[in-house]
Amino acid sequence: DVKVTQSSRYLVKRTGEKVFLECVQDMDHENMFWYRQDPGLGLRLIYFSYDVKMKEKGDIPEGYSVSREKKERFSLILESASTNQTSMYLCASSLNPGVTDTQYFGPGTRLTVL
Amino acid sequence: QKEVEQDPGPLSVPEGAIVSLNCTYSNSAFQYFMWYRQYSRKGPELLMYTYSSGNKEDGRFTAQVDKSSKYISLFIRDSQPSDSATYLCAMSGHFGNEKLTFGTGTRLTIIP
């Protein structure tokens, strides 16, 4: 079974803090994605990566950056957290290039910024 | 206007009923259509995947795509309490390396 794990289920941070969200997949997938999920807005793509050290902006990259130093690990970084970044963050991975391949999701990290 | 519209519900139906979940979209370039199921406090998991127009059946689930109307549906027959979840539609364009566009999700509860 594909397993996508995220470092924390719940996280509370203060405005202005630097926040790291970690995602690890164990199936040697090429592609990894970071989404945020908000009521009434659904899932929105923040960043994605098709290869190590490679990244592409999604729909809402402002205020975020990412890092992919190893194939299995994709980190989302909030350089200076703000209250409007309070959300559920979901990581996903897929095997083949091209997002029509099945994406496997992690359990999510619920981040609250105070 | 959002590219993908989905009624957020909530939708409550009695056990055994047929459930119909729907999405409309505006981008005629969409060719790949997916339904994800998300249980509470879990990430979404892929339920059904169809390409272009037509129907696809998998057990109690049927996915239907009508590209002329830009309308997709998911039908659940003989609904069970274990089907209670949020259902998200997602779609992408013809060419590879394009992102998925998700609907907002419909929250479904099956009442025993």
XYZ file of C-alpha atoms in Angstrom:
226
model
C 0.000 0.000 0.000
C 1.127 3.502 -0.780
C 1.786 5.451 2.334
C 2.022 9.203 2.501
C 2.796 10.517 5.962
C 2.771 14.046 7.279
C 4.826 15.119 10.253
C 2.015 16.512 12.390
C -1.755 16.094 12.537
C -2.288 19.340 14.449
C -0.025 22.364 14.716
C -0.484 25.723 16.452
C 1.893 28.562 15.594
C 2.081 32.288 16.192
C 1.966 35.020 13.584
C 5.398 35.662 12.120
C 6.837 32.245 12.958
C 8.573 30.162 10.313
C 6.673 26.908 9.879
C 7.830 23.653 8.303
C 5.381 20.987 7.180
C 6.980 17.703 6.208
C 5.668 15.003 3.901
C 7.196 11.613 3.195
C 6.068 8.945 0.715
C 7.373 5.394 0.658
C 6.537 4.280 -2.899
C 9.291 5.930 -4.938
C 6.786 8.285 -6.562
C 8.086 10.927 -8.931
C 5.493 13.593 -8.227
C 4.559 15.301 -4.992
C 2.002 17.998 -4.288
C 0.976 20.378 -1.510
C -2.654 21.527 -1.229
C -4.619 23.500 1.279
C -8.254 22.692 1.965
C -10.683 25.329 3.207
C -14.478 25.189 3.666
C -16.268 26.477 0.585
C -13.044 26.637 -1.425
C -12.103 22.977 -1.718
C -8.551 21.837 -2.416
C -6.220 24.396 -3.890
C -2.762 23.549 -5.199
C 0.083 25.461 -3.577
C 3.184 23.873 -5.136
C 4.147 20.651 -6.840
C 7.333 18.855 -7.793
C 8.043 16.384 -10.587
C 11.585 15.580 -9.522
C 14.169 16.155 -6.856
C 15.149 19.806 -6.535
C 12.422 20.728 -8.985
C 9.332 22.765 -8.065
C 6.490 24.510 -9.828
C 3.960 27.005 -8.516
C 0.354 25.986 -8.212
C -2.654 28.262 -7.902
C -1.818 29.927 -4.593
C 1.961 29.951 -3.990
C 2.126 33.368 -2.307
C 3.486 33.169 1.216
C 4.797 29.638 0.745
C 7.950 27.949 -0.458
C 8.909 24.298 -0.858
C 11.950 22.073 -0.731
C 12.574 18.681 -2.266
C 16.109 17.518 -1.516
C 15.246 13.813 -1.601
C 12.741 11.991 -3.786
C 10.641 10.752 -0.890
C 10.400 14.020 1.021
C 8.610 17.256 0.135
C 8.538 20.125 2.603
C 6.211 23.109 2.680
C 7.587 26.243 4.330
C 5.649 29.213 5.605
C 8.350 31.883 5.856
C 6.305 34.150 8.147
C 3.015 32.584 9.176
C -0.113 34.709 9.040
C -3.615 34.084 10.349
C -4.979 33.652 6.809
C -2.759 30.599 6.480
C -4.823 28.766 9.085
C -6.029 25.749 7.128
C -5.844 22.012 6.523
C -2.707 21.171 4.529
C -2.663 18.008 2.450
C 0.308 16.390 0.793
C -0.093 13.983 -2.137
C 2.131 11.907 -4.380
C 1.727 10.115 -7.709
C 3.899 7.771 -9.716
C 3.961 8.985 -13.307
C 4.567 12.388 -14.826
C 1.264 14.018 -15.646
C -1.302 14.668 -12.977
C -3.914 12.376 -14.499
C -2.205 9.614 -12.588
C -3.767 8.661 -9.260
C -2.759 10.978 -6.465
C -2.369 9.427 -3.013
C -3.009 11.770 -0.132
C -1.621 11.963 3.375
C -3.891 12.426 6.416
C -3.416 16.189 6.513
C -2.009 18.718 8.970
C -4.452 21.126 10.551
C -2.486 24.334 11.097
C -3.767 27.140 13.293
C -1.935 30.460 13.237
C -2.731 32.709 16.202
C -17.149 31.980 -11.566
C -15.339 28.876 -10.354
C -14.108 26.418 -12.952
C -15.761 23.550 -11.077
C -19.010 23.915 -9.126
C -20.205 21.366 -6.595
C -23.095 21.616 -4.162
C -21.534 21.417 -0.687
C -24.629 19.842 0.875
C -24.914 18.492 3.477
C -26.900 15.657 1.966
C -28.610 13.098 4.225
C -30.306 9.994 2.820
C -31.629 6.777 4.386
C -29.640 3.578 4.114
C -30.357 1.691 0.895
C -31.271 4.783 -1.119
C -29.652 5.734 -4.415
C -27.412 8.759 -4.033
C -26.646 11.187 -6.839
C -23.707 13.577 -6.529
C -22.962 16.120 -9.235
C -20.455 18.660 -10.512
C -20.601 21.173 -13.312
C -17.596 22.742 -14.975
C -16.850 25.542 -17.388
C -13.506 24.550 -18.949
C -14.148 22.581 -22.147
C -10.504 21.405 -22.118
C -11.176 19.047 -19.215
C -10.896 15.441 -20.362
C -10.117 13.476 -17.196
C -12.694 13.253 -14.437
C -12.224 11.821 -10.984
C -14.207 11.297 -7.815
C -12.428 11.253 -4.473
C -13.908 10.171 -1.137
C -12.711 11.818 2.052
C -13.597 10.443 5.446
C -13.509 12.730 8.446
C -9.952 13.520 9.569
C -8.448 11.644 6.612
C -6.972 12.605 3.256
C -8.986 12.084 0.037
C -8.761 8.709 -1.714
C -9.498 8.066 -5.381
C -12.836 6.356 -5.947
C -13.474 6.532 -9.698
C -11.571 7.785 -12.743
C -13.062 8.307 -16.213
C -11.719 9.708 -19.432
C -13.935 11.806 -21.727
C -17.667 11.096 -21.943
C -19.584 7.997 -20.923
C -20.271 5.805 -17.929
C -18.052 3.700 -15.720
C -19.266 1.250 -13.131
C -17.429 -0.205 -10.142
C -19.562 -2.230 -7.776
C -22.200 0.034 -6.244
C -20.628 3.148 -7.789
C -21.279 4.567 -11.264
C -19.535 7.625 -12.677
C -21.158 9.447 -15.561
C -19.706 12.201 -17.739
C -21.708 14.383 -20.140
C -19.210 16.644 -21.851
C -21.859 18.334 -24.000
C -23.499 19.632 -20.819
C -20.240 19.938 -18.863
C -21.811 17.843 -16.130
C -20.507 14.840 -14.214
C -22.279 12.594 -11.735
C -21.497 9.894 -9.220
C -24.274 7.455 -8.339
C -24.145 5.236 -5.274
C -26.592 2.316 -5.220
C -27.724 0.572 -2.045
C -26.046 3.232 0.064
C -24.455 2.145 3.350
C -23.576 4.088 6.516
C -19.919 3.463 5.597
C -20.477 5.652 2.516
C -20.862 8.677 4.801
C -18.032 10.983 3.762
C -17.260 14.072 1.727
C -17.119 13.417 -2.015
C -14.918 15.611 -4.174
C -14.943 15.771 -7.935
C -11.697 16.621 -9.715
C -10.759 17.113 -13.329
C -7.851 17.958 -15.590
C -7.111 18.828 -19.182
C -6.122 16.759 -22.186
C -2.411 17.120 -21.914
C -0.234 15.621 -19.225
C 1.486 17.603 -16.502
C -1.605 19.672 -15.804
C -2.946 20.211 -12.356
C -6.160 18.791 -10.983
C -9.000 21.230 -10.362
C -11.192 20.154 -7.458
C -14.785 20.872 -6.571
C -15.489 22.020 -3.034
C -16.897 18.629 -2.012
C -20.350 17.367 -0.997
C -20.790 16.116 2.544
C -22.936 12.966 2.526
C -24.508 11.212 5.514
C -26.265 7.843 5.188
C -28.780 7.389 7.969
C -29.143 3.783 9.262
